[in-house]
Structures are given as structure tokens and as C-alpha cells.
Short mmCIF file of C-alpha atoms in Angstrom, two decimals:
data_model
loop_
_atom_site.label_atom_id
_atom_site.label_comp_id
_atom_site.label_asym_id
_atom_site.label_seq_id
_atom_site.Cartn_x
_atom_site.Cartn_y
_atom_site.Cartn_z
CA MET A 1 116.48 92.48 -26.77
CA GLU A 2 116.86 96.51 -26.27
CA GLU A 3 116.23 97.48 -29.23
CA ILE A 4 112.96 94.90 -29.13
CA VAL A 5 112.60 96.60 -25.53
CA ASN A 6 112.63 100.52 -27.17
CA THR A 7 110.32 99.77 -28.60
CA ILE A 8 106.55 101.39 -28.75
CA LYS A 9 105.32 98.22 -27.61
CA GLY A 10 107.59 96.76 -26.34
CA ARG A 11 107.85 99.52 -23.60
CA ARG A 12 104.11 98.80 -22.81
CA THR A 13 104.88 95.44 -22.28
CA GLN A 14 104.42 93.88 -18.87
CA HIS A 15 106.88 90.69 -19.13
CA LEU A 16 109.35 90.17 -21.41
CA LEU A 17 112.64 87.50 -21.11
CA GLY A 18 115.34 87.28 -23.29
CA VAL A 19 117.64 84.67 -22.52
CA ILE A 20 120.70 84.47 -24.34
CA GLN A 21 123.84 82.27 -24.41
CA SER A 22 127.32 83.90 -22.17
CA GLY A 23 131.12 82.75 -23.08
CA GLU A 24 130.84 79.96 -20.75
CA GLU A 25 129.81 76.62 -22.14
CA GLU A 26 126.49 75.52 -21.12
CA GLU A 27 125.99 79.03 -19.48
CA TRP A 28 122.60 81.23 -20.47
CA LYS A 29 122.08 84.45 -19.01
CA VAL A 30 118.84 85.55 -18.39
CA TYR A 31 117.46 89.36 -19.19
CA MET A 32 114.35 91.57 -18.53
CA ASN A 33 113.28 94.47 -19.51
CA GLN A 34 111.91 96.66 -15.99
CA LEU A 35 108.90 98.99 -17.94
CA TYR A 36 108.08 101.31 -16.35
CA ARG A 37 110.92 101.02 -13.50
CA GLY A 38 113.85 102.00 -15.91
CA ASN A 39 116.08 101.89 -19.32
CA GLY A 40 117.29 99.01 -21.64
CA VAL A 41 116.67 95.37 -19.92
CA LYS A 42 118.02 93.87 -16.08
CA PHE A 43 119.97 90.93 -15.45
CA VAL A 44 118.14 88.70 -13.82
CA THR A 45 120.25 85.77 -13.02
CA SER A 46 121.89 82.68 -15.36
CA TRP A 47 120.89 78.87 -16.31
CA ARG A 48 123.59 76.61 -16.23
CA GLY A 49 123.32 72.73 -16.31
CA HIS A 50 119.54 72.08 -15.43
CA ASN A 51 119.29 75.33 -13.47
CA PHE A 52 119.37 78.64 -12.26
CA THR A 53 122.33 80.12 -10.59
CA SER A 54 120.66 82.10 -8.45
CA LYS A 55 117.12 82.17 -6.71
CA ALA A 56 114.68 84.99 -8.58
CA GLU A 57 111.18 85.45 -9.45
CA LEU A 58 111.14 86.47 -14.03
CA PHE A 59 108.09 87.22 -13.79
CA PRO A 60 107.20 89.48 -10.42
CA ASP A 61 104.49 92.46 -10.31
CA LYS A 62 105.61 95.30 -12.53
CA LEU A 63 101.99 97.40 -12.24
CA SER A 64 101.70 97.49 -7.99
CA ASP A 65 103.62 100.13 -8.34
CA LEU A 66 105.06 102.38 -10.42
CA HIS A 67 107.30 104.20 -8.70
CA GLY A 68 105.83 107.95 -9.88
CA PHE A 69 106.96 107.59 -13.12
CA VAL A 70 105.56 110.09 -15.48
CA LEU A 71 102.72 108.28 -17.87
CA THR A 72 101.75 110.93 -20.27
CA ALA A 73 97.45 111.25 -20.83
CA VAL A 74 95.46 112.43 -23.62
CA THR A 75 93.14 113.88 -23.44
CA PHE A 76 90.09 117.29 -24.48
CA VAL A 77 87.65 119.56 -22.62
CA TRP A 78 84.61 117.19 -22.89
CA GLU A 79 81.85 118.79 -20.44
CA PRO A 80 79.98 117.01 -18.80
CA SER A 81 83.03 114.71 -18.38
CA ILE A 82 85.87 116.70 -17.94
CA PHE A 83 86.21 120.44 -17.81
CA TYR A 84 88.48 123.41 -17.53
CA TYR A 85 89.85 125.86 -14.95
CA ARG A 86 91.52 128.49 -17.34
CA ASP A 87 92.99 132.08 -16.09
CA GLN A 88 91.91 134.83 -17.62
CA SER A 89 95.20 134.57 -20.77
CA GLY A 90 93.60 131.10 -20.97
CA SER A 91 96.06 128.57 -18.88
CA VAL A 92 94.86 125.74 -17.94
CA ILE A 93 94.78 125.62 -13.66
CA PHE A 94 93.46 122.07 -12.94
CA ARG A 95 90.97 120.29 -14.87
CA TYR A 96 87.84 117.92 -13.12
CA GLY A 97 85.25 116.15 -13.54
CA VAL A 98 84.48 112.09 -13.49
CA ASP A 99 86.68 111.21 -16.58
CA ILE A 100 90.07 112.69 -14.76
CA GLU A 101 89.04 111.34 -11.15
CA VAL A 102 89.83 108.08 -12.77
CA ILE A 103 93.69 108.79 -14.51
CA ARG A 104 93.95 110.74 -11.12
CA LEU A 105 92.16 107.68 -8.57
CA LEU A 106 94.67 105.40 -10.49
CA ALA A 107 97.75 107.00 -10.43
CA ALA A 108 97.31 107.65 -6.60
CA THR A 109 96.43 103.44 -6.21
CA LEU A 110 99.81 102.05 -9.30
CA ASN A 111 101.92 105.60 -7.69
CA PHE A 112 102.52 106.76 -11.37
CA THR A 113 102.53 111.27 -11.54
CA VAL A 114 99.81 112.52 -14.80
CA HIS A 115 101.12 114.34 -18.00
CA PHE A 116 98.27 115.53 -19.52
CA ILE A 117 98.36 117.04 -23.57
CA GLU A 118 95.37 117.48 -25.56
CA PRO A 119 95.10 116.17 -29.03
CA PRO A 120 95.54 118.52 -32.43
CA LYS A 121 93.15 121.16 -32.33
CA GLY A 122 89.66 120.20 -33.81
CA GLU A 123 91.01 116.73 -34.24
CA LEU A 124 89.51 115.42 -31.02
CA TRP A 125 88.93 111.92 -30.31
CA GLY A 126 90.68 111.26 -34.08
CA SER A 127 89.69 109.29 -37.23
CA GLN A 128 92.03 106.68 -39.15
CA GLN A 129 92.79 107.56 -42.71
CA GLU A 130 93.88 105.78 -45.70
CA ASP A 131 97.07 105.13 -44.87
CA GLY A 132 95.99 103.19 -41.87
CA THR A 133 97.45 105.71 -39.68
CA TRP A 134 95.59 107.98 -37.05
CA THR A 135 94.94 111.31 -35.84
CA GLY A 136 93.41 112.80 -32.49
CA MET A 137 93.57 110.73 -30.14
CA MET A 138 93.75 107.90 -31.46
CA GLY A 139 97.10 109.08 -33.20
CA LYS A 140 98.53 110.45 -29.83
CA LEU A 141 97.90 106.68 -28.83
CA ASP A 142 98.67 104.26 -31.94
CA THR A 143 102.69 106.31 -31.66
CA GLY A 144 103.39 105.99 -28.38
CA GLU A 145 103.23 110.00 -27.91
CA ALA A 146 100.20 109.74 -24.93
CA ASP A 147 100.40 106.32 -22.23
CA MET A 148 96.92 106.73 -21.85
CA GLY A 149 93.87 108.70 -23.17
CA VAL A 150 90.77 109.46 -21.76
CA ALA A 151 88.02 111.94 -23.25
CA ASN A 152 84.39 109.79 -23.42
CA LEU A 153 85.64 107.42 -24.77
CA TYR A 154 83.65 104.90 -26.43
CA VAL A 155 84.84 101.09 -26.82
CA SER A 156 83.90 100.18 -30.71
CA ILE A 157 85.54 97.51 -32.65
CA SER A 158 87.46 99.30 -34.47
CA ARG A 159 89.51 100.64 -31.62
CA VAL A 160 89.37 97.91 -29.65
CA GLY A 161 91.64 95.79 -32.66
CA ILE A 162 94.22 98.74 -32.17
CA LEU A 163 94.48 100.05 -28.74
CA ASP A 164 94.08 98.39 -24.65
CA PHE A 165 90.63 98.88 -22.59
CA THR A 166 89.77 98.96 -19.46
CA ALA A 167 86.51 97.47 -18.42
CA PRO A 168 84.18 99.60 -18.90
CA TYR A 169 83.34 102.69 -16.09
CA ASP A 170 80.12 103.85 -17.62
CA SER A 171 77.89 104.02 -20.16
CA GLU A 172 75.81 106.99 -22.28
CA GLU A 173 72.81 106.57 -24.75
CA THR A 174 72.91 108.14 -27.46
CA CYS A 175 70.60 110.84 -29.04
CA PHE A 176 69.61 113.55 -31.95
CA LEU A 177 69.84 117.27 -30.78
CA ALA A 178 67.71 119.36 -32.52
CA ARG A 179 66.96 122.96 -33.05
CA ARG A 180 63.28 123.65 -30.67
CA GLU A 181 60.91 125.47 -33.26
CA PRO A 182 60.00 129.02 -32.67
CA PRO A 183 56.32 128.85 -31.88
CA LEU A 184 54.12 129.46 -34.72
CA PRO A 185 52.24 133.59 -34.89
CA ARG A 186 49.28 134.29 -32.31
CA TRP A 187 47.59 135.02 -35.41
CA HIS A 188 47.68 131.14 -36.42
CA ALA A 189 45.59 130.67 -33.12
CA LEU A 190 42.16 132.00 -35.06
CA ALA A 191 42.48 129.01 -36.49
CA TYR A 192 43.71 126.12 -33.28
CA PRO A 193 40.18 125.97 -31.87
CA PHE A 194 39.02 123.73 -34.98
CA THR A 195 40.67 121.31 -36.86
CA TRP A 196 41.16 121.41 -41.59
CA THR A 197 38.24 118.43 -41.40
CA THR A 198 35.12 120.75 -39.20
CA TRP A 199 36.04 124.13 -40.78
CA LEU A 200 35.95 122.37 -44.20
CA ALA A 201 32.13 121.35 -42.72
CA ILE A 202 31.37 124.67 -41.99
CA LEU A 203 32.86 126.20 -45.28
CA VAL A 204 30.02 123.97 -47.39
CA GLY A 205 27.38 125.10 -43.89
CA LEU A 206 27.74 127.66 -44.96
CA LEU A 207 27.46 127.47 -49.01
CA THR A 208 24.50 125.21 -48.58
CA SER A 209 22.19 126.83 -45.27
CA GLY A 210 21.77 130.11 -48.32
CA PRO A 211 20.63 127.96 -50.80
CA VAL A 212 18.33 125.03 -48.10
CA LEU A 213 16.60 128.45 -46.87
CA PHE A 214 15.53 129.36 -49.99
CA LEU A 215 14.28 126.62 -51.24
CA LEU A 216 12.17 126.27 -47.74
CA THR A 217 10.59 129.34 -48.34
CA TYR A 218 9.83 128.80 -51.91
CA THR A 219 7.87 126.16 -51.75
CA SER A 220 5.84 127.59 -49.01
CA SER A 221 2.67 127.07 -49.59
CA THR A 222 2.66 131.37 -47.78
CA PHE A 223 5.33 132.12 -50.56
CA GLY A 224 3.35 134.66 -51.49
CA GLN A 225 3.19 135.94 -47.66
CA GLU A 226 6.79 134.80 -46.88
CA ILE A 227 8.65 138.01 -45.58
CA GLY A 228 10.79 139.97 -48.02
CA SER A 229 13.92 139.28 -45.92
CA VAL A 230 14.09 135.68 -47.36
CA GLY A 231 12.07 136.16 -51.00
CA SER A 232 15.42 135.73 -53.32
CA ILE A 233 18.64 133.33 -53.26
CA ASP A 234 20.59 136.11 -52.26
CA LEU A 235 18.15 137.48 -49.27
CA SER A 236 18.09 134.24 -48.75
CA TYR A 237 21.91 134.20 -48.14
CA TYR A 238 22.09 137.61 -46.17
CA TYR A 239 19.82 136.21 -43.06
CA THR A 240 21.39 132.57 -42.83
CA TYR A 241 24.70 133.87 -42.27
CA GLY A 242 23.53 136.66 -39.72
CA VAL A 243 22.06 134.01 -38.05
CA LEU A 244 25.52 131.99 -37.67
CA LEU A 245 27.06 135.51 -36.77
CA ARG A 246 24.34 135.31 -33.79
CA VAL A 247 23.23 139.27 -35.41
CA PRO A 248 19.63 139.96 -34.55
CA GLN A 249 16.63 139.80 -37.36
CA SER A 250 13.78 142.19 -37.25
CA GLN A 251 11.97 139.64 -38.71
CA LEU A 252 11.49 135.86 -38.71
CA PRO A 253 9.84 133.67 -41.52
CA LYS A 254 5.89 132.62 -41.36
CA ALA A 255 6.16 128.98 -42.04
CA THR A 256 6.33 126.43 -40.19
CA ASN A 257 8.81 124.09 -42.29
CA THR A 258 10.60 127.63 -42.81
CA GLN A 259 10.33 128.24 -38.92
CA VAL A 260 11.84 124.80 -38.77
CA PHE A 261 15.12 125.18 -40.66
CA VAL A 262 16.50 128.56 -39.06
CA THR A 263 16.02 127.94 -35.10
CA PHE A 264 18.18 124.78 -35.79
CA LEU A 265 20.40 127.05 -37.14
CA TRP A 266 20.12 129.44 -33.87
CA ILE A 267 20.71 126.71 -32.68
CA TYR A 268 23.78 125.67 -34.22
CA ALA A 269 25.75 128.79 -34.88
CA ILE A 270 24.87 129.68 -30.70
CA VAL A 271 26.97 126.18 -30.40
CA LEU A 272 29.14 126.97 -32.96
CA THR A 273 30.28 130.75 -30.97
CA ILE A 274 31.02 129.31 -28.03
CA ALA A 275 32.90 126.49 -28.20
CA TYR A 276 34.77 128.34 -30.97
CA CYS A 277 35.07 131.09 -28.36
CA THR A 278 36.05 128.77 -25.53
CA ASN A 279 39.71 126.89 -27.32
CA LEU A 280 40.65 129.87 -28.70
CA THR A 281 40.82 131.88 -25.29
CA ALA A 282 42.59 128.97 -24.73
CA PHE A 283 45.22 128.42 -27.98
CA LEU A 284 45.45 133.20 -27.07
CA LEU A 285 46.59 132.36 -23.23
CA VAL A 286 49.35 128.92 -24.30
CA ASN A 287 51.87 128.95 -27.74
CA LYS A 288 51.79 126.18 -29.93
CA ALA A 289 54.59 124.94 -31.49
CA PRO A 290 54.83 123.72 -35.05
CA ALA A 291 55.05 119.97 -35.81
CA SER A 292 58.70 118.08 -35.47
CA VAL A 293 60.72 115.75 -35.76
CA GLU A 294 60.64 112.73 -33.75
CA THR A 295 61.48 109.49 -34.84
CA ILE A 296 64.20 108.11 -36.53
CA ARG A 297 62.08 107.56 -40.07
CA GLU A 298 60.80 110.19 -39.77
CA LEU A 299 64.18 112.36 -39.70
CA HIS A 300 65.00 109.90 -42.39
CA ASP A 301 62.79 110.71 -44.60
CA SER A 302 63.30 114.71 -43.60
CA ASP A 303 65.60 117.40 -45.49
CA LEU A 304 67.71 117.19 -42.39
CA LYS A 305 71.70 116.82 -42.75
CA VAL A 306 72.76 114.37 -38.54
CA ALA A 307 75.80 116.61 -37.46
CA GLY A 308 78.59 114.02 -35.86
CA MET A 309 82.48 114.68 -34.62
CA GLY A 310 84.77 112.96 -36.91
CA GLN A 311 83.42 109.08 -38.44
CA PHE A 312 82.76 107.71 -35.58
CA TYR A 313 79.18 107.86 -35.31
CA LYS A 314 79.25 107.59 -39.25
CA LYS A 315 80.83 103.88 -39.62
CA GLU A 316 78.27 102.46 -36.30
CA LEU A 317 75.24 103.32 -38.02
CA ALA A 318 76.34 101.55 -41.02
CA ALA A 319 76.89 98.72 -38.31
CA ALA A 320 73.62 98.90 -37.13
CA SER A 321 70.38 96.55 -38.26
CA ASP A 322 67.30 99.42 -38.31
CA PRO A 323 66.88 100.54 -42.05
CA TYR A 324 66.42 104.01 -41.50
CA LEU A 325 68.75 104.06 -39.20
CA LYS A 326 71.64 103.01 -41.26
CA GLY A 327 70.31 104.96 -44.12
CA LEU A 328 70.88 107.83 -41.78
CA THR A 329 74.95 107.78 -43.19
CA ASN A 330 73.81 108.56 -46.43
CA ILE A 331 72.97 112.32 -44.66
CA TYR A 332 75.81 112.24 -42.08
CA GLU A 333 78.00 114.73 -42.02
CA GLY A 334 81.14 114.86 -40.12
CA GLN A 335 82.47 117.67 -38.02
CA SER A 336 85.67 119.19 -36.94
CA SER A 337 83.90 121.76 -34.33
CA THR A 338 81.38 121.71 -32.23
CA GLU A 339 80.39 125.21 -33.02
CA GLU A 340 80.24 124.08 -36.19
CA ALA A 341 77.40 121.61 -35.88
CA TYR A 342 75.12 124.03 -33.90
CA GLN A 343 75.18 126.12 -36.28
CA LYS A 344 73.37 124.22 -39.02
CA VAL A 345 70.78 122.94 -35.99
CA LEU A 346 70.08 126.65 -35.30
CA LYS A 347 69.30 127.43 -38.56
CA GLY A 348 67.39 124.08 -38.81
CA THR A 349 69.40 122.22 -41.66
CA ALA A 350 71.09 120.02 -39.26
CA VAL A 351 70.46 118.01 -35.66
CA PHE A 352 73.91 116.79 -34.12
CA LEU A 353 74.48 113.00 -33.15
CA GLN A 354 76.03 112.44 -29.52
CA ASN A 355 76.26 110.87 -26.61
CA ARG A 356 73.05 112.59 -23.51
CA ALA A 357 74.71 113.27 -21.25
CA PHE A 358 76.82 115.66 -23.52
CA VAL A 359 73.91 117.57 -26.06
CA GLU A 360 71.96 118.64 -22.23
CA PHE A 361 74.70 119.35 -20.41
CA ILE A 362 74.92 122.08 -23.70
CA ALA A 363 71.07 122.11 -24.23
CA ARG A 364 71.08 123.59 -20.93
CA THR A 365 73.90 125.48 -19.67
CA LYS A 366 74.55 127.22 -23.47
CA PHE A 367 71.54 127.73 -25.72
CA THR A 368 68.75 128.67 -22.76
CA SER A 369 67.74 131.92 -21.74
CA VAL A 370 64.50 132.40 -19.11
CA GLY A 371 64.16 128.97 -18.83
CA VAL A 372 63.54 128.50 -22.28
CA SER A 373 66.08 126.59 -24.28
CA ARG A 374 66.76 126.14 -27.91
CA MET A 375 66.96 122.65 -28.05
CA ARG A 376 65.81 120.26 -27.79
CA ILE A 377 66.83 116.03 -27.15
CA MET A 378 64.76 114.55 -30.06
CA LYS A 379 65.64 110.16 -29.69
CA MET A 380 68.52 108.49 -27.81
CA PHE A 381 69.31 104.93 -30.12
CA ALA A 382 72.09 103.97 -28.73
CA SER A 383 74.24 102.67 -25.57
CA TYR A 384 77.81 103.30 -25.31
CA PRO A 385 80.06 101.53 -22.37
CA MET A 386 83.57 103.91 -21.91
CA SER A 387 86.75 103.04 -20.94
CA VAL A 388 90.28 104.41 -20.33
CA VAL A 389 92.84 103.60 -22.69
CA PRO A 390 95.02 102.23 -20.08
CA ALA A 391 99.40 102.75 -20.36
CA ILE A 392 100.74 99.42 -20.81
CA HIS A 393 99.57 96.33 -23.51
CA GLN A 394 99.05 93.15 -22.04
CA MET A 395 96.65 94.23 -19.40
CA VAL A 396 93.93 91.89 -19.72
CA SER A 397 96.46 88.86 -18.94
CA SER A 398 97.58 90.76 -15.67
CA GLY A 399 94.55 90.97 -14.27
CA TRP A 400 93.09 94.40 -15.86
CA TRP A 401 89.90 93.27 -17.36
CA PRO A 402 87.00 92.26 -14.66
CA GLY A 403 86.99 89.07 -16.18
CA TRP A 404 90.29 87.68 -14.55
CA ASN A 405 89.61 86.65 -10.94
CA ASN A 406 92.33 88.59 -9.87
CA GLU A 407 91.71 91.58 -7.50
CA ASP A 408 94.15 91.48 -5.61
CA ARG A 409 96.24 92.68 -8.17
CA ILE A 410 93.76 95.24 -9.89
CA PRO A 411 93.28 99.00 -9.01
CA VAL A 412 89.85 99.35 -10.21
CA TRP A 413 86.94 102.02 -8.62
CA ASP A 414 83.96 101.73 -6.76
CA ILE A 415 80.91 104.16 -8.98
CA SER A 416 78.96 104.80 -6.52
CA ALA A 417 75.24 105.98 -6.75
CA SER A 418 76.21 109.79 -8.50
CA GLY A 419 77.93 108.94 -10.69
CA LEU A 420 80.66 110.25 -8.89
CA VAL A 421 85.04 107.68 -8.34
CA LYS A 422 85.26 107.01 -4.46
CA LEU A 423 87.62 105.18 -2.83
CA LYS A 424 86.69 102.29 0.02
CA LYS A 425 87.75 102.19 3.14
CA GLY A 426 89.52 98.89 4.17
CA HIS A 427 88.72 95.34 5.79
CA ALA A 428 88.00 95.87 9.83
CA GLY A 429 92.02 96.40 11.39
CA SER A 430 93.23 97.84 8.02
CA ASP A 431 94.40 101.57 8.37
CA THR A 432 94.65 100.88 4.25
CA THR A 433 92.74 102.57 1.87
CA SER A 434 91.68 99.92 -0.97
CA PHE A 435 89.92 99.82 -4.33
CA SER A 436 86.56 97.27 -5.53
CA LEU A 437 86.63 95.67 -8.82
CA LEU A 438 83.05 96.04 -10.09
CA GLY A 439 82.30 92.94 -12.74
CA PRO A 440 80.68 92.98 -16.24
CA GLU A 441 76.88 92.58 -14.88
CA ARG A 442 77.68 95.97 -12.71
CA ILE A 443 80.19 98.17 -15.24
CA THR A 444 79.01 97.58 -18.20
CA GLY A 445 76.15 98.77 -19.66
CA MET A 446 75.67 101.18 -16.68
CA SER A 447 73.68 103.75 -17.70
CA ARG A 448 73.98 107.44 -15.78
#
């Protein structure tokens, strides 16, 4: 029995009972594990005949007070959920953030001490290897090197299969961090006032106005007496171009039909130039951004890659029902560090897939200068609940999951409107401090 108790799962199981026959006839001795109160097993009572020889509680509460036992929590820097404050040498002075406060609240309530460790550099949450083992945070938890883990940890099917989770205390939208394309050169503004179809119509008008003026003067009954400046096709072109450029003409046509056409040209030129100059002024005052990818379909059809930490998001994309979202698995590239992903985004070759709070924090603090960020938030496509991986197996059956009506045994937390974890005072007349349990309808899917 002691061998079972000392295994990884045995050390984290709340209740283990063993019945062993003693040397005396029809007598059985009952032993239990001590969880965090001691090593090995503890004798509880004996069964003799049809009764216990002494009164004993076979399934005592072992979770409400861990007697200061040291539990190891694996975590790492992931702003804005977890921050590290370091000294000049790089040593961690203290950690803070919502996720860290959750662990500290649990420690204060359950009376245990927290020892923080980190996964190997670059592994972060970790991924499953071909032999079934895990790296990173998941590896530390799976092998028993850490008792609990917290760092923006999403609840997913693959992770639930090997680890226990507390109730979700927050959720995050997942979106893409893309490069904000630099504004187009100012000289491009010369073409902005009109659309390409308008420019095409203007070009057609320029090419046809000269011949039309020449034909009108040619068919005029007073052709022989018409002014010489429109007497040929070349001169007619020069005359109409001068009108469109609003250059005053020294002579006016004599024929009525020619005069009507030239009058129309002048009105057309005045309207066209006023509209162009007005719009050009507006475009010169405001920089115009080039067209960029904005939707999942546009991203799917573009040449951009999707960069993400590890392979977690690739599996989630593969399980998507949207065909364009699912198709992003073909262009997904797992990264070993965030810096590697940032460089690809800045080069314009990829977008970075991560939770909204993280990418907004990075865009505003790392890539913003004079109020303008070089990054932009492209698209949100999913919301993931976040939890803490607890230290003890079978916590669902012992009340850690909100579906179990066992609030008097469960220390949990209340999320305030600001998203911070806070204590709640006890009832009237009580000098104790307690925590209230948020039901699944209030916790699952909560977005900050």
C-alpha cells in the first residue's frame, strides 16, 4: 500500500484506504494515506468480528487545511496575466498578476506554502511528443515535478484528458496580431481624389474631345470662316486640353454648335478641377493606409502564415467547423519564442495567433511609438476558459468543481468587475473571511 501511496497519483489522491489482515484471527487493520500531513500510511482502526474496535473517521477532510505544506506551482511570464519584477541581475524579486493572485488566495485559504518553478526556456505550456510524454508546463505537471500550474492556461479536451482543472475563473478571446501597414507615400495622393473608373472616364473624355470639336467645326456651314485654332485635328486637341486645364483662350469659336460644345467643356473643366482640388487637400492632410487583410477568409486566401506558440492552436484550428478557419492549419507555424513570432509579423510574412489581452498588451507597450502602434488586432474567432491545474487528483469528487453542491468545503474566489480576485467578508457577526463560489453560469465564458 505504501508503494501505491508514494506514486505520483497516489501522492495527489485525497482518499486511499487499505485493509490488511493482522496476525489475529478475523481481525483486519485499516490504513489510510496522509496526503500532505505526512509520509506513508497511517493506522486508523481495526475491524474485528462485525465492528470497528474504535471510532474513527475513514474519510476525513484533508483539503481545508494543508498545515503549511509546500506545493510547487509551475508558471512563467505572460503579460498581462503574470508579471515578474526582477532586480538588476535578473533574479525574480516577486511575481504579480491576476493568475498569481489566484494561487495566493488558494494558498491563504488552504494553508499551504507556494514554491514557484518555471518550465524549460522556450517550452512554455509544452506539447505532447510522439512517445506520449509532454514538455513544458504540462510535462512538469504530468511527471509530478509540479503540483499545480497557472499561466493563462486554457481548458482543452487534450489537456483535460491527462490533468484535473479547477472551475474556469476567466475566459479570453483569441485573435490575430497583424502588422499595421505603413501609410502610402504622399505622392500617391495625386491619384486618391478619384476612383479608377472616374480616371478612366476622364481619359476617354480627353481622347475624344479633340476629334469631336474638329468634327463640329468641319461640318459647320461657316467652316471657312472658323477660327484657325480649331481648323485641324491637332489644333482641336490643343484647344480642348487648354480648356480642361482652365487656360484662358484668346479666341472663341464662331459657329453656334461649336460654341455650345466649348461652353460644355468649360463647365465640365470647372466642376472637375474643383472636385479634384478639394479632395486632394483632404487626402494630403490624412495619411491613407493600404488595403490589409481583415477577415478569416482573406487570411486564408492570402500569402501570410499563421504563427503561434507551440502546436496548441493548430489542433484547435483543425477542430474548427468553419472551412476557412480549419484551412489555416495548412499555413500554421509553431514558434518556440514570442520574439520569433514578432519578427515575422513585423516583416509582414505572418500573423500571430494568441489571446486578445496578450496581443493588446504587446501592441500597446512593445510596438507603440508617439501614440501609434506598428501592430493591429485583426480578428477574434474563439473564446477559451482559463483554469488552474490543481495539486490533488479527484478534486471534482471532493467539491472543487462548481457542479458539486459542496460550498462549505470549497475555497474559491469571487471575480470583481475589474477582473481582480478579491476576498469576501463573512456574514454578519462573523470575524472570519471567506470566499464565495461562482456558479458555472457566472464563471464559464466570462470575458474581460
